[in-house]
mmCIF file of C-alpha atoms in Angstrom:
data_model
loop_
_atom_site.group_PDB
_atom_site.id
_atom_site.type_symbol
_atom_site.label_atom_id
_atom_site.label_comp_id
_atom_site.label_asym_id
_atom_site.label_seq_id
_atom_site.Cartn_x
_atom_site.Cartn_y
_atom_site.Cartn_z
ATOM 1 C CA GLN A 8 139.535 176.891 209.494
ATOM 2 C CA LYS A 9 137.502 174.064 207.983
ATOM 3 C CA GLU A 10 134.679 175.021 205.661
ATOM 4 C CA VAL A 11 132.234 172.878 207.664
ATOM 5 C CA GLU A 12 132.449 171.885 211.320
ATOM 6 C CA GLN A 13 130.060 169.329 212.757
ATOM 7 C CA ASP A 14 129.756 168.375 216.426
ATOM 8 C CA PRO A 15 131.685 165.089 216.461
ATOM 9 C CA GLY A 16 129.655 163.063 218.953
ATOM 10 C CA PRO A 17 128.940 160.251 219.414
ATOM 11 C CA LEU A 18 125.630 160.882 221.112
ATOM 12 C CA SER A 19 123.753 158.310 223.186
ATOM 13 C CA VAL A 20 120.251 159.185 224.351
ATOM 14 C CA PRO A 21 117.322 157.297 225.904
ATOM 15 C CA GLU A 22 114.271 156.606 223.780
ATOM 16 C CA GLY A 23 111.910 159.571 223.755
ATOM 17 C CA ALA A 24 114.640 162.184 224.270
ATOM 18 C CA ILE A 25 115.224 165.174 222.002
ATOM 19 C CA VAL A 26 118.339 164.888 219.866
ATOM 20 C CA SER A 27 120.129 168.090 218.872
ATOM 21 C CA LEU A 28 122.712 168.101 216.074
ATOM 22 C CA ASN A 29 124.713 171.117 214.986
ATOM 23 C CA CYS A 30 126.988 172.312 212.191
ATOM 24 C CA THR A 31 128.743 175.586 211.554
ATOM 25 C CA TYR A 32 130.077 176.790 208.230
ATOM 26 C CA SER A 33 132.265 179.564 206.899
ATOM 27 C CA ASN A 34 131.488 179.721 203.163
ATOM 28 C CA SER A 35 129.007 182.457 202.270
ATOM 29 C CA ALA A 36 128.386 180.773 198.891
ATOM 30 C CA PHE A 37 126.447 177.960 200.555
ATOM 31 C CA GLN A 38 122.902 178.212 199.253
ATOM 32 C CA TYR A 39 121.071 175.014 200.221
ATOM 33 C CA PHE A 40 121.303 173.393 203.632
ATOM 34 C CA MET A 41 120.709 169.693 204.021
ATOM 35 C CA TRP A 42 120.702 166.862 206.501
ATOM 36 C CA TYR A 43 121.380 163.295 205.453
ATOM 37 C CA ARG A 44 120.892 160.184 207.546
ATOM 38 C CA GLN A 45 123.239 157.251 207.015
ATOM 39 C CA TYR A 46 122.701 153.830 208.513
ATOM 40 C CA SER A 47 125.734 151.636 209.020
ATOM 41 C CA ARG A 48 127.227 150.415 205.726
ATOM 42 C CA LYS A 49 124.518 152.123 203.666
ATOM 43 C CA GLY A 50 124.395 155.172 201.429
ATOM 44 C CA PRO A 51 123.197 158.490 202.895
ATOM 45 C CA GLU A 52 119.530 159.325 202.439
ATOM 46 C CA LEU A 53 118.262 162.873 202.267
ATOM 47 C CA LEU A 54 116.326 163.759 205.401
ATOM 48 C CA MET A 55 115.636 167.453 205.043
ATOM 49 C CA TYR A 56 116.756 170.433 203.034
ATOM 50 C CA THR A 57 116.060 174.152 203.103
ATOM 51 C CA TYR A 58 117.442 177.329 201.604
ATOM 52 C CA SER A 59 116.299 180.036 203.986
ATOM 53 C CA SER A 60 116.878 181.025 207.583
ATOM 54 C CA GLY A 61 114.297 179.808 210.046
ATOM 55 C CA ASN A 62 112.749 176.496 210.971
ATOM 56 C CA LYS A 63 111.382 173.734 208.784
ATOM 57 C CA GLU A 64 109.447 170.852 210.288
ATOM 58 C CA ASP A 65 108.779 167.391 208.936
ATOM 59 C CA GLY A 66 107.138 165.076 211.421
ATOM 60 C CA ARG A 67 109.508 164.557 214.341
ATOM 61 C CA PHE A 68 112.339 166.394 212.582
ATOM 62 C CA THR A 69 113.033 170.134 212.629
ATOM 63 C CA ALA A 70 115.789 171.770 210.614
ATOM 64 C CA GLN A 71 116.938 175.177 211.762
ATOM 65 C CA VAL A 72 119.109 177.575 209.770
ATOM 66 C CA ASP A 73 120.689 180.801 210.950
ATOM 67 C CA LYS A 74 122.502 182.358 207.997
ATOM 68 C CA SER A 75 123.683 185.404 209.949
ATOM 69 C CA SER A 76 125.504 183.205 212.471
ATOM 70 C CA LYS A 77 126.333 180.519 209.886
ATOM 71 C CA TYR A 78 125.029 177.519 211.696
ATOM 72 C CA ILE A 79 122.393 174.880 211.128
ATOM 73 C CA SER A 80 120.767 172.441 213.497
ATOM 74 C CA LEU A 81 118.640 169.333 213.306
ATOM 75 C CA PHE A 82 116.310 168.388 216.144
ATOM 76 C CA ILE A 83 114.725 164.973 216.504
ATOM 77 C CA ARG A 84 111.776 164.822 218.881
ATOM 78 C CA ASP A 85 110.542 161.675 220.583
ATOM 79 C CA SER A 86 113.614 159.805 219.391
ATOM 80 C CA GLN A 87 113.264 156.125 218.529
ATOM 81 C CA PRO A 88 115.826 153.301 218.333
ATOM 82 C CA SER A 89 115.294 153.378 214.560
ATOM 83 C CA ASP A 90 116.780 156.901 214.573
ATOM 84 C CA SER A 91 120.154 155.394 215.505
ATOM 85 C CA ALA A 92 122.391 156.389 212.598
ATOM 86 C CA THR A 93 125.051 158.844 211.524
ATOM 87 C CA TYR A 94 123.716 162.270 210.580
ATOM 88 C CA LEU A 95 125.576 164.357 208.034
ATOM 89 C CA CYS A 96 125.063 168.045 207.416
ATOM 90 C CA ALA A 97 125.632 169.151 203.843
ATOM 91 C CA PHE A 98 125.828 172.475 202.068
ATOM 92 C CA LEU A 99 125.346 173.224 198.384
ATOM 93 C CA ARG A 100 127.544 175.943 196.906
ATOM 94 C CA SER A 101 125.749 178.398 194.645
ATOM 95 C CA ASN A 102 128.739 178.980 192.378
ATOM 96 C CA ASP A 103 129.484 175.412 191.282
ATOM 97 C CA TYR A 104 126.631 173.372 192.808
ATOM 98 C CA LYS A 105 129.008 171.124 194.698
ATOM 99 C CA LEU A 106 128.135 169.699 198.095
ATOM 100 C CA SER A 107 130.358 170.107 201.153
ATOM 101 C CA PHE A 108 129.748 167.652 203.982
ATOM 102 C CA GLY A 109 130.317 167.634 207.690
ATOM 103 C CA ALA A 110 132.150 164.636 209.158
ATOM 104 C CA GLY A 111 128.950 163.245 210.668
ATOM 105 C CA THR A 112 127.566 162.684 214.155
ATOM 106 C CA THR A 113 126.707 159.154 215.217
ATOM 107 C CA VAL A 114 123.558 158.907 217.314
ATOM 108 C CA THR A 115 122.448 155.911 219.364
ATOM 109 C CA VAL A 116 118.941 155.862 220.828
ATOM 110 C CA ARG A 117 118.696 153.379 223.695
ATOM 111 C CA ALA A 118 115.445 151.456 224.123
ATOM 112 C CA ASP B 14 111.524 151.317 190.928
ATOM 113 C CA GLY B 15 113.604 154.474 190.520
ATOM 114 C CA GLY B 16 116.985 154.736 192.116
ATOM 115 C CA ILE B 17 120.722 154.386 191.994
ATOM 116 C CA THR B 18 122.449 151.040 191.980
ATOM 117 C CA GLN B 19 126.089 150.368 192.723
ATOM 118 C CA SER B 20 127.978 147.164 192.244
ATOM 119 C CA PRO B 21 129.625 145.245 193.625
ATOM 120 C CA LYS B 22 128.788 145.752 197.285
ATOM 121 C CA TYR B 23 132.297 144.636 198.298
ATOM 122 C CA LEU B 24 135.408 144.685 196.117
ATOM 123 C CA PHE B 25 138.893 143.426 196.798
ATOM 124 C CA ARG B 26 141.927 144.837 195.059
ATOM 125 C CA LYS B 27 145.389 143.387 194.799
ATOM 126 C CA GLU B 28 148.522 145.497 194.656
ATOM 127 C CA GLY B 29 149.030 147.072 191.233
ATOM 128 C CA GLN B 30 145.547 146.223 190.041
ATOM 129 C CA ASN B 31 142.968 148.564 188.526
ATOM 130 C CA VAL B 32 139.378 147.979 189.595
ATOM 131 C CA THR B 33 136.136 149.481 188.295
ATOM 132 C CA LEU B 34 133.097 150.350 190.387
ATOM 133 C CA SER B 35 129.744 150.488 188.665
ATOM 134 C CA CYS B 36 127.063 153.140 189.165
ATOM 135 C CA GLU B 37 123.748 153.184 187.299
ATOM 136 C CA GLN B 38 120.734 155.458 187.780
ATOM 137 C CA ASN B 39 117.248 155.395 186.273
ATOM 138 C CA LEU B 40 116.137 158.748 187.699
ATOM 139 C CA ASN B 41 116.845 160.550 184.427
ATOM 140 C CA HIS B 42 119.266 162.797 186.300
ATOM 141 C CA ASP B 43 121.783 164.821 184.323
ATOM 142 C CA ALA B 44 124.497 165.056 186.961
ATOM 143 C CA MET B 45 126.369 162.218 188.618
ATOM 144 C CA TYR B 46 129.030 162.200 191.318
ATOM 145 C CA TRP B 47 131.554 159.944 193.002
ATOM 146 C CA TYR B 48 132.502 160.399 196.650
ATOM 147 C CA ARG B 49 134.873 158.654 198.957
ATOM 148 C CA GLN B 50 134.037 158.206 202.653
ATOM 149 C CA ASP B 51 136.659 157.349 205.277
ATOM 150 C CA PRO B 52 135.910 156.708 208.962
ATOM 151 C CA GLY B 53 135.426 159.928 210.909
ATOM 152 C CA GLN B 54 135.567 162.051 207.780
ATOM 153 C CA GLY B 55 132.953 163.672 205.640
ATOM 154 C CA LEU B 56 132.328 162.662 202.064
ATOM 155 C CA ARG B 57 135.001 163.896 199.677
ATOM 156 C CA LEU B 58 134.271 164.503 195.997
ATOM 157 C CA ILE B 59 136.353 162.487 193.536
ATOM 158 C CA TYR B 60 134.787 163.285 190.143
ATOM 159 C CA TYR B 61 131.520 164.636 188.857
ATOM 160 C CA SER B 62 129.749 164.869 185.525
ATOM 161 C CA GLN B 63 127.013 167.276 184.544
ATOM 162 C CA ILE B 64 126.361 165.938 181.038
ATOM 163 C CA VAL B 65 127.252 162.950 178.914
ATOM 164 C CA ASN B 66 130.848 162.853 177.634
ATOM 165 C CA ASP B 67 131.956 165.522 180.070
ATOM 166 C CA PHE B 68 133.318 165.276 183.610
ATOM 167 C CA GLN B 69 135.400 167.326 186.041
ATOM 168 C CA LYS B 70 137.852 166.529 188.797
ATOM 169 C CA GLY B 71 136.712 166.926 192.353
ATOM 170 C CA ASP B 72 138.850 167.517 195.408
ATOM 171 C CA ILE B 73 140.666 164.142 195.445
ATOM 172 C CA ALA B 74 140.804 162.935 191.812
ATOM 173 C CA GLU B 75 144.398 161.659 191.823
ATOM 174 C CA GLY B 76 144.541 157.903 191.277
ATOM 175 C CA TYR B 77 140.995 157.707 189.894
ATOM 176 C CA SER B 78 139.415 157.880 186.455
ATOM 177 C CA VAL B 79 135.842 158.008 185.170
ATOM 178 C CA SER B 80 133.827 157.932 181.967
ATOM 179 C CA ARG B 81 130.337 159.136 181.094
ATOM 180 C CA GLU B 82 129.307 157.545 177.807
ATOM 181 C CA LYS B 83 125.656 157.185 178.781
ATOM 182 C CA LYS B 84 123.399 159.400 180.863
ATOM 183 C CA GLU B 85 122.514 156.598 183.253
ATOM 184 C CA SER B 86 126.013 155.245 183.859
ATOM 185 C CA PHE B 87 129.099 156.703 185.550
ATOM 186 C CA PRO B 88 131.748 154.053 186.308
ATOM 187 C CA LEU B 89 134.735 154.827 188.506
ATOM 188 C CA THR B 90 138.122 153.154 188.036
ATOM 189 C CA VAL B 91 140.490 153.019 190.987
ATOM 190 C CA THR B 92 143.926 152.779 189.437
ATOM 191 C CA SER B 93 147.144 151.382 190.852
ATOM 192 C CA ALA B 94 148.287 154.979 191.338
ATOM 193 C CA GLN B 95 145.818 155.343 194.213
ATOM 194 C CA LYS B 96 148.012 154.250 197.126
ATOM 195 C CA ASN B 97 145.349 154.239 199.805
ATOM 196 C CA PRO B 98 142.188 152.970 198.119
ATOM 197 C CA THR B 99 140.524 151.291 201.098
ATOM 198 C CA ALA B 100 137.307 153.257 201.646
ATOM 199 C CA PHE B 101 133.557 153.322 201.148
ATOM 200 C CA TYR B 102 132.701 154.684 197.682
ATOM 201 C CA LEU B 103 129.403 156.420 197.089
ATOM 202 C CA CYS B 104 127.790 157.398 193.821
ATOM 203 C CA ALA B 105 125.144 160.122 193.682
ATOM 204 C CA SER B 106 123.011 161.862 191.100
ATOM 205 C CA SER B 107 120.985 165.033 190.841
ATOM 206 C CA SER B 108 118.815 166.894 188.350
ATOM 207 C CA TRP B 109 119.367 170.404 187.113
ATOM 208 C CA THR B 110 115.768 171.552 187.133
ATOM 209 C CA GLY B 111 115.952 173.693 190.268
ATOM 210 C CA ASP B 112 116.103 170.777 192.706
ATOM 211 C CA GLU B 113 119.811 170.251 193.129
ATOM 212 C CA THR B 114 119.548 167.725 195.955
ATOM 213 C CA GLN B 115 121.751 164.699 195.488
ATOM 214 C CA TYR B 116 120.515 161.160 195.906
ATOM 215 C CA PHE B 117 122.934 158.406 196.843
ATOM 216 C CA GLY B 118 123.422 154.795 195.960
ATOM 217 C CA PRO B 119 124.076 152.057 198.540
ATOM 218 C CA GLY B 120 127.859 152.255 198.211
ATOM 219 C CA THR B 121 130.758 149.932 197.428
ATOM 220 C CA ARG B 122 133.315 149.002 200.056
ATOM 221 C CA LEU B 123 136.776 148.579 198.552
ATOM 222 C CA LEU B 124 139.373 146.606 200.448
ATOM 223 C CA VAL B 125 143.010 145.967 199.568
ATOM 224 C CA LEU B 126 144.374 142.432 199.831
#
């Protein structure tokens, strides 16, 4: 079993739709939960991070963590063409502070 | 302007050649990292360094080498022993003050001639 599993996509949605992205994990040492956004041929940029179960909102983005079920989600409301990118979930291990990444989900928002 | 810079943006390697990728940060971060990204795969850790003059192997260190002589610089050498070097290479840095989030540079794409 892989340490991190991310819904592979790709996803194509019309402008204004809600985008839902999901990752599951198996390592109980994961302490911080992050989402990165990566535009084509660019470095990933940190979108959101949290360390507790529950929801965290930032504008149109909501990060959801369920530690008991070991999954995290990212929701994008009122999606825009500029949201078209690959989204990577990432997990920070508490024992050695290394990051483990999902493979990424590519999202296209159609105008 | 604080951030991480990587150069060059594109790099071509011939068979049997060693090439060095540059990574510089002015964020005053203690830790620096090198990742490799292949299509359809997550980022994989090559090497990381938590302090100057010290570094550790990541998950895929074979065929790579690094140095950390200055806090702001962490160059990566792709040696001829790395048989499949074509990939997108990403450098990252983080602080150790309770905010362990990693910030990434723009990446270097390495291609083999």
